[in-house]
mmCIF file of C-alpha atoms in Angstrom:
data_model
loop_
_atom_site.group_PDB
_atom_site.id
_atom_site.type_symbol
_atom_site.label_atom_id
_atom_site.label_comp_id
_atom_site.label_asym_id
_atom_site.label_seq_id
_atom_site.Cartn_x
_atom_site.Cartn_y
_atom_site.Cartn_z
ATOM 1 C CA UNK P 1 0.000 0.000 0.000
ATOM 2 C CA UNK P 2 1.672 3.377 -1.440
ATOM 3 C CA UNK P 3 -0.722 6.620 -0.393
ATOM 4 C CA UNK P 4 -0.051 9.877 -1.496
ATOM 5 C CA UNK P 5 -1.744 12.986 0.755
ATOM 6 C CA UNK P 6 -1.294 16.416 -0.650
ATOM 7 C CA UNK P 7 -0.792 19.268 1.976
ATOM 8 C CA UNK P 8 -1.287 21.964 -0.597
ATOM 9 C CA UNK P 9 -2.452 22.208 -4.488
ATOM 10 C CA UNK P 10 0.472 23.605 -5.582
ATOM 11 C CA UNK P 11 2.336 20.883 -7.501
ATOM 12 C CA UNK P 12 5.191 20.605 -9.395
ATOM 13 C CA UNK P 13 5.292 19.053 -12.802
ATOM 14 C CA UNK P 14 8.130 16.617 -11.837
ATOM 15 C CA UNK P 15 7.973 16.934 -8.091
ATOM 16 C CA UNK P 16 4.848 17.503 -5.951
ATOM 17 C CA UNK P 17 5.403 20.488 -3.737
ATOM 18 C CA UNK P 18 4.133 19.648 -0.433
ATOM 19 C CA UNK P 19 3.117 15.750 0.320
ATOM 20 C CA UNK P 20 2.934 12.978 2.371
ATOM 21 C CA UNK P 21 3.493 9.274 1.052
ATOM 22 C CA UNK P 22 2.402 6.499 3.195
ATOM 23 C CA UNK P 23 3.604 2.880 2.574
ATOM 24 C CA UNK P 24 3.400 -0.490 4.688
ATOM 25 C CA UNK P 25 6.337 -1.065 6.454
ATOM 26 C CA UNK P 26 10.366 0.462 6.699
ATOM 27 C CA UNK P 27 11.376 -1.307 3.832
ATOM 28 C CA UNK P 28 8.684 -0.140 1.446
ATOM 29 C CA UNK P 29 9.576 2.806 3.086
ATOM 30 C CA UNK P 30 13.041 3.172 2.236
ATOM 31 C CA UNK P 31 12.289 2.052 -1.288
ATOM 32 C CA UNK P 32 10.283 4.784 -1.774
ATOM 33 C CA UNK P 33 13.020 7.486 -0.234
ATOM 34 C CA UNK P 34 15.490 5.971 -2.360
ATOM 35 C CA UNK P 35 13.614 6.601 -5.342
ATOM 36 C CA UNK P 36 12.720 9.743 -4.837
ATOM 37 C CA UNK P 37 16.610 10.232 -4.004
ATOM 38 C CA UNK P 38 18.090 9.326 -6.862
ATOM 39 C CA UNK P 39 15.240 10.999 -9.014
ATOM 40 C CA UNK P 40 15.822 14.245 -7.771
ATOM 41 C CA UNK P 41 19.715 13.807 -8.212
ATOM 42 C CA UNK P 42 18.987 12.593 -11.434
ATOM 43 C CA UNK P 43 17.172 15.318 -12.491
ATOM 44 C CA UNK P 44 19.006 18.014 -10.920
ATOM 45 C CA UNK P 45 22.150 16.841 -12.699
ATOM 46 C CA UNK P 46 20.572 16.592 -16.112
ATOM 47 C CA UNK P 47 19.364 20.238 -15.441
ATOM 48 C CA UNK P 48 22.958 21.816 -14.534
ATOM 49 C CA UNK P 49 25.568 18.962 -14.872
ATOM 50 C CA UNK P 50 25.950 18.237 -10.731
ATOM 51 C CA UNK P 51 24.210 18.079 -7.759
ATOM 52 C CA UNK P 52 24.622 18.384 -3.905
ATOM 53 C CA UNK P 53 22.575 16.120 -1.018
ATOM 54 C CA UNK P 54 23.045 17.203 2.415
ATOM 55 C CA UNK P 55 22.879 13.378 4.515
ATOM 56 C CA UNK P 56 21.670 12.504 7.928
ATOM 57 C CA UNK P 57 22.330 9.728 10.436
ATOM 58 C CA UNK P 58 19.820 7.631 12.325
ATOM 59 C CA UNK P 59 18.542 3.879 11.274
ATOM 60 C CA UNK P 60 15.866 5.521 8.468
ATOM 61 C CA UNK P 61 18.819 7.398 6.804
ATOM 62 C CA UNK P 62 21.017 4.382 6.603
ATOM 63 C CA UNK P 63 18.556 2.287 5.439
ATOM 64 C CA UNK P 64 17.980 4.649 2.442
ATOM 65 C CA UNK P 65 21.700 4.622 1.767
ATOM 66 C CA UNK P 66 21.767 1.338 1.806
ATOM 67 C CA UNK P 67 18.930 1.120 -0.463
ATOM 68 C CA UNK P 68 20.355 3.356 -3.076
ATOM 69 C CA UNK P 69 23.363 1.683 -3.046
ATOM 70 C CA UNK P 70 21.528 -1.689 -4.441
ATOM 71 C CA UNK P 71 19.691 0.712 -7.066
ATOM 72 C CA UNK P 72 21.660 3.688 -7.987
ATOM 73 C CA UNK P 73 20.034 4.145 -10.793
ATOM 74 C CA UNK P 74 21.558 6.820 -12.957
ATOM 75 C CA UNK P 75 23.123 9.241 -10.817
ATOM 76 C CA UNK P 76 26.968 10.654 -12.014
ATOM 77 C CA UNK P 77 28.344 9.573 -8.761
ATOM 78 C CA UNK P 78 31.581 12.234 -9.779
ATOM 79 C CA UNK P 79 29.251 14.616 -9.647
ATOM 80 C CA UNK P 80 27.846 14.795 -6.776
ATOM 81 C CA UNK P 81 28.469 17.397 -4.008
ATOM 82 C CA UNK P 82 27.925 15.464 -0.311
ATOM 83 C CA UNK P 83 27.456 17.312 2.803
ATOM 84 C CA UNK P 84 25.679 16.004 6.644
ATOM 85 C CA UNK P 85 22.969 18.089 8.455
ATOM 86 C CA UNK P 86 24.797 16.848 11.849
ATOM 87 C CA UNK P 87 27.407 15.199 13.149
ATOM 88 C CA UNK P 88 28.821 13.706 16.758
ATOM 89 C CA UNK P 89 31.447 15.172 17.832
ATOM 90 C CA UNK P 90 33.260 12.075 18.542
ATOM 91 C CA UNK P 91 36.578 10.641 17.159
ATOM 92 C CA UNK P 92 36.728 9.542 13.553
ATOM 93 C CA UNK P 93 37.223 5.895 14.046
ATOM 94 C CA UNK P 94 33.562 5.963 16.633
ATOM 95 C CA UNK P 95 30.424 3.937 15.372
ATOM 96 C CA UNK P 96 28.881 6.899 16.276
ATOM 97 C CA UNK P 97 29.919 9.267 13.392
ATOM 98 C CA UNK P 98 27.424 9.548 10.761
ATOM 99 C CA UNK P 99 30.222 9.915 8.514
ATOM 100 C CA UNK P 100 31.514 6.228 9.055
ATOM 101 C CA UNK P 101 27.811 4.923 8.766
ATOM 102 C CA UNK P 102 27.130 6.909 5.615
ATOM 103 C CA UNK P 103 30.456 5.387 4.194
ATOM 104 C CA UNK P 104 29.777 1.738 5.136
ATOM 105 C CA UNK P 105 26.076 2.259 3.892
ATOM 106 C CA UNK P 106 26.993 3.958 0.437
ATOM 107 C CA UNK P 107 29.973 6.415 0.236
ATOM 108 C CA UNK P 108 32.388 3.660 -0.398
ATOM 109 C CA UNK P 109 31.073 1.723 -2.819
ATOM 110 C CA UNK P 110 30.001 4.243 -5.427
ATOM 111 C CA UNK P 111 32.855 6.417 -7.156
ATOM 112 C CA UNK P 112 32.679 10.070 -5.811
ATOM 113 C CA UNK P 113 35.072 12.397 -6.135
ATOM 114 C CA UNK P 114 36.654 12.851 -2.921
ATOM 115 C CA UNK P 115 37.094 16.548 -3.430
ATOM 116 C CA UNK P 116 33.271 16.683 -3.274
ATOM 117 C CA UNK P 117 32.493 14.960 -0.418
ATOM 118 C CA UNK P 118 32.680 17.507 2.837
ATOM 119 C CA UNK P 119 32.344 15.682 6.260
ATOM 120 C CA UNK P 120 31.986 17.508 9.667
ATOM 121 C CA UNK P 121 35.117 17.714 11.566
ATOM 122 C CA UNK P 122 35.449 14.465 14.156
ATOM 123 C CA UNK P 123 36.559 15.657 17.914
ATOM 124 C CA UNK P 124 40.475 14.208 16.743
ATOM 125 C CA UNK P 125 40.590 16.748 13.745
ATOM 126 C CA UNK P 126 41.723 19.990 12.943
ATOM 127 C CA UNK P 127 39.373 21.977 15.762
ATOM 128 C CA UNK P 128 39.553 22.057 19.428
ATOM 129 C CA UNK P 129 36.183 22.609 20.301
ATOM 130 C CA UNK P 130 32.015 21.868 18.745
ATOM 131 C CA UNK P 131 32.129 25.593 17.819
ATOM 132 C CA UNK P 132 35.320 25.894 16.027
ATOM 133 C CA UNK P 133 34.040 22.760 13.870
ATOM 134 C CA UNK P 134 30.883 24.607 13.333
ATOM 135 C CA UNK P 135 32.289 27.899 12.324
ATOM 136 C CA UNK P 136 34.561 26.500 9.999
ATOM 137 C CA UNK P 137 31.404 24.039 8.495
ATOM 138 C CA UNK P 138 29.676 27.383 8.559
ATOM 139 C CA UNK P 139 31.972 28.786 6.543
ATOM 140 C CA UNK P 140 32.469 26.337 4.136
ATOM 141 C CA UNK P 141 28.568 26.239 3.337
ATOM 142 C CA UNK P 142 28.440 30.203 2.953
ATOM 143 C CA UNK P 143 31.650 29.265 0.030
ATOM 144 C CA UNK P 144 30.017 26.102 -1.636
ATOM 145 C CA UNK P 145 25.965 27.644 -2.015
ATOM 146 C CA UNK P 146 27.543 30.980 -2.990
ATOM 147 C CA UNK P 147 29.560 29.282 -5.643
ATOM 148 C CA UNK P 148 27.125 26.664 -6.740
ATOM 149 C CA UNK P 149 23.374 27.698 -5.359
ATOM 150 C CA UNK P 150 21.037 26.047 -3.458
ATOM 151 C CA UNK P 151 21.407 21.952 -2.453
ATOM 152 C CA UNK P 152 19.300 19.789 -4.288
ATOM 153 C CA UNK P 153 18.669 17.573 -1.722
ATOM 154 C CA UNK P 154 18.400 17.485 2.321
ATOM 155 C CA UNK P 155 17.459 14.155 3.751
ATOM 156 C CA UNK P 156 16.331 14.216 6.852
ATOM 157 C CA UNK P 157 14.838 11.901 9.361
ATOM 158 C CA UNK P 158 12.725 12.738 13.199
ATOM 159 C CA UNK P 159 13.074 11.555 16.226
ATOM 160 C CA UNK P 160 10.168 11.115 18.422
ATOM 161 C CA UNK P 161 9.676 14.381 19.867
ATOM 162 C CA UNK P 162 10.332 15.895 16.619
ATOM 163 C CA UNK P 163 14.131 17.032 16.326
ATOM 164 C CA UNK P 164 15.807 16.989 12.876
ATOM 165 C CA UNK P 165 19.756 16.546 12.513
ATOM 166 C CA UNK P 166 20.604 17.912 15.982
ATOM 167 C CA UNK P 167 18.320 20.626 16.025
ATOM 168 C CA UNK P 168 15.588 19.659 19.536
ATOM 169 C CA UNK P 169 12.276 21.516 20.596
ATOM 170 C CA UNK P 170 13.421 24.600 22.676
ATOM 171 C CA UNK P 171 16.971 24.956 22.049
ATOM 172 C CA UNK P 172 19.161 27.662 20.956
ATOM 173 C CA UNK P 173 20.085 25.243 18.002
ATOM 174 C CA UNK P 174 15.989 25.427 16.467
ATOM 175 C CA UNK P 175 16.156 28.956 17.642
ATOM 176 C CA UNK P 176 19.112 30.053 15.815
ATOM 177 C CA UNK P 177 17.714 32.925 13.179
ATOM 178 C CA UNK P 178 21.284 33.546 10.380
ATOM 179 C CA UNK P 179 23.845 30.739 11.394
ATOM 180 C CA UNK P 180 24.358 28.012 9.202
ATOM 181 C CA UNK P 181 25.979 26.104 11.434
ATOM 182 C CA UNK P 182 26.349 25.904 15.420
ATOM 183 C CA UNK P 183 27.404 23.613 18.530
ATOM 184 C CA UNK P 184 25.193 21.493 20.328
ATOM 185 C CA UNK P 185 25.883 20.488 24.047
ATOM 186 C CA UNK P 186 23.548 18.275 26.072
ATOM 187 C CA UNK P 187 21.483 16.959 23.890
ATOM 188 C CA UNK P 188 18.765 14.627 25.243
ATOM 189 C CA UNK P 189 20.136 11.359 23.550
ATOM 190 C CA UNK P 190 23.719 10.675 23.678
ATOM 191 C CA UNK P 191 26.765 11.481 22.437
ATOM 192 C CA UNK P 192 25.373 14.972 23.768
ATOM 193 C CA UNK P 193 27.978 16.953 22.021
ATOM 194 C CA UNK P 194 27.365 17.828 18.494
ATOM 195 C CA UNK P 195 27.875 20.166 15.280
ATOM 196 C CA UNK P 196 24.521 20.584 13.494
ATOM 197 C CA UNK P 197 23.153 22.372 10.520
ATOM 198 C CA UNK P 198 20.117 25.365 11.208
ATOM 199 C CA UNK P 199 16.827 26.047 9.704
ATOM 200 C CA UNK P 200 18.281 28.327 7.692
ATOM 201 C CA UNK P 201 20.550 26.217 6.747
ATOM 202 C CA UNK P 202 18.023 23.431 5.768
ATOM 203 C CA UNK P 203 16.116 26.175 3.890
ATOM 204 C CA UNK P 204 18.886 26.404 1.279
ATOM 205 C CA UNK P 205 17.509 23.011 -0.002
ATOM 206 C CA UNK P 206 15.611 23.063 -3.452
ATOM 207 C CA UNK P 207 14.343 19.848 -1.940
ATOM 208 C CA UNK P 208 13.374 18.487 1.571
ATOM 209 C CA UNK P 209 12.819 14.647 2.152
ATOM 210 C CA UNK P 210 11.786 13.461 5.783
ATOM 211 C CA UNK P 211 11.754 9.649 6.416
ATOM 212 C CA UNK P 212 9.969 8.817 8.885
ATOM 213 C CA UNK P 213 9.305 5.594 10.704
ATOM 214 C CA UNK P 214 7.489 3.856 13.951
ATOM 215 C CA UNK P 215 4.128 4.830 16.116
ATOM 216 C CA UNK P 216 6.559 6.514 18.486
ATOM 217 C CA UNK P 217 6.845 9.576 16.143
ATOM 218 C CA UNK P 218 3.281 9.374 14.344
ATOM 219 C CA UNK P 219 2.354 12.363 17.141
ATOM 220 C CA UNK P 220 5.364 14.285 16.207
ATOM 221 C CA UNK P 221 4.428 13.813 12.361
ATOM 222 C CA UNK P 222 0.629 14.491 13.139
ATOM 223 C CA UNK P 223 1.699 17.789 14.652
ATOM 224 C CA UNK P 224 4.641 19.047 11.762
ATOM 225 C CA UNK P 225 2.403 18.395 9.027
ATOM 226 C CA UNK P 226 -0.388 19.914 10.537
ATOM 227 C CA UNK P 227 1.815 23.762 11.211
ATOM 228 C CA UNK P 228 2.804 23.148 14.759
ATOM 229 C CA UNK P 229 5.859 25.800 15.957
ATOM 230 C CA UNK P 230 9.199 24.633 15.204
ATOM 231 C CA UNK P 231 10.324 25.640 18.757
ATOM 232 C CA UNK P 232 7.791 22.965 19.607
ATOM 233 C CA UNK P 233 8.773 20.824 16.620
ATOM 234 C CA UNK P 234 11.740 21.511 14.537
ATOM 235 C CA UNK P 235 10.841 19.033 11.941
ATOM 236 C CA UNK P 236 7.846 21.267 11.411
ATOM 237 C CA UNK P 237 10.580 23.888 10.176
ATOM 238 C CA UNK P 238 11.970 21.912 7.314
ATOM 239 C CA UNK P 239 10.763 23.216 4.046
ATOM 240 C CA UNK P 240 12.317 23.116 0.658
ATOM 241 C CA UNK P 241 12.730 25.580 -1.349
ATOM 242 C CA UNK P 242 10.551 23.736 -4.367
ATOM 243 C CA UNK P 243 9.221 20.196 -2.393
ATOM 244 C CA UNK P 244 8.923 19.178 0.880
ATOM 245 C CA UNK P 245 7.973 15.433 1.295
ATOM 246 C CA UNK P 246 7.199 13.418 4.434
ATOM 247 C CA UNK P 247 7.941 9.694 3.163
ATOM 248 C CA UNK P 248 6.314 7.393 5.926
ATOM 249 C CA UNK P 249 5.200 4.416 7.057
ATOM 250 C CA UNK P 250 1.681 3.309 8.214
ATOM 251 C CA UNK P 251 2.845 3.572 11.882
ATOM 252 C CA UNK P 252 4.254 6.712 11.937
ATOM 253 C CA UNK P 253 1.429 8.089 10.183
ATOM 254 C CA UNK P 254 -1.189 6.757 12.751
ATOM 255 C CA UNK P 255 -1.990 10.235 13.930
ATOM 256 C CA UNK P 256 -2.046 11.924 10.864
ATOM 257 C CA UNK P 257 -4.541 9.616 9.061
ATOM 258 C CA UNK P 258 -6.983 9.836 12.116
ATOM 259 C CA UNK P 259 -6.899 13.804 11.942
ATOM 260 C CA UNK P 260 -7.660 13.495 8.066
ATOM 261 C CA UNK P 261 -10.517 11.260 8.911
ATOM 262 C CA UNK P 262 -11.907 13.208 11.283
ATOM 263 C CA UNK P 263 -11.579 16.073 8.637
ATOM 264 C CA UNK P 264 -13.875 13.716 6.035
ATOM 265 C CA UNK P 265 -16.320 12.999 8.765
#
């Protein structure tokens, strides 16, 4: 079972602007967000010769990875620009990076050009501290969308009480107004100390994706989709540029559906 739900009637001819799509299970899921991955890659490549995806962590953004990676379809693998919309600040060797997982996932099995691939610093690299490695990720954004315009692509997933990348309900992170980039300390699931893109950062996306999984976040969902405040719910805050799409699965949309059948009633 594949449902679509449109949030608004604007559409776009290749990509619908605002929508939900609600399949069975995870993997039906992540077939779906890999799909939709590669197609907007695709496309955005055949429009201007590249393209840029900004990645995230968590077991609904590996899964997609590791879903493209058994159907890459047609993307130009040398052209593509890679960036993450968090990172723990952890050593580079720890399970914990998103980095590693994205590699082990994806990153090393297709042939990118390692010029164009832009990690966040580990804790063992160049910068002393979570806010030097966000300043200098900062910086490095402001230089790459100046140069080459918006990214494509931001894939993001939710955790249960709503928080995209490392951006949580009531922070200073999901309050943050012109930084691309900043520091996160004590965040409510470990490792607490983090580097994570903005809203405004995320807003630089032509295209959003959020994949979405489990009953625990269908309130969360219910409440983004429906306009809630992103200092209540950051994920609420993510919206492309051209598309913003909530790909789901039946339990995570439990909420949603019963508010859109209490809307037919």
């Amino acid at each position: 079972m594949s449902d679509r739900i449109e949030l608004h009637d604007e559409l776009g001819e290749e990509f619908p602007a605002n929508t939900v799509e609600v399949h069975d299970d995870k993997e039906l899921l992540a077939d779906a967000a890999a799909e939709r991955f590669v197609a907007v890659i695709v496309a955005a490549q055949a429009e201007r010769g590249n393209a840029s995806v900004s990645l995230t962590g968590g077991s609904d953004g590996i899964r997609l990875l590791e879903k493209v990676r058994q159907a890459p379809g047609d993307i130009d693998w040398s052209n593509l620009y890679v960036y993450w919309g968090d990172e723990r600040f952890v050593p580079s060797g720890d399970p914990d990076r998103n980095e590693l997982q994205a590699r082990e996932a994806l990153l090393d099995f297709v042939p990118l050009d390692p010029a164009k691939v832009f990690p966040i610093a580990a804790s063992d690299g160049p910068y002393g501290s979570p806010e030097e490695a966000a300043a200098a990720y900062a910086q490095l954004l402001h230089t790459e969308l100046d140069e080459r315009g918006d990214i494509d692509l931001t894939v993001l997933g939710m955790g249960p009480e709503g928080h995209i990348d490392s951006i949580f309900p009531h922070s200073p992170a999901v309050r943050e107004q012109t930084d691309y980039v900043v520091a996160v300390h004590d965040c409510p699931k470990p490792p607490p100390t983090r580097v994570s893109l903005t809203l405004p950062a995320v807003h630089r996306s032509r295209h959003v994706m959020l994949v979405v999984s489990g009953e625990g976040k269908a309130a969360a969902v219910a409440a983004a989709v429906n306009g809630a405040s992103p200092d209540d719910v950051p994920s609420a805050g993510a919206v492309g540029i051209e598309s913003t799409t909530w790909v789901i699965d039946e339990a995570a949309a439990t909420d949603l559906l019963v508010d859109i059948d209490d809307e037919e009633e």
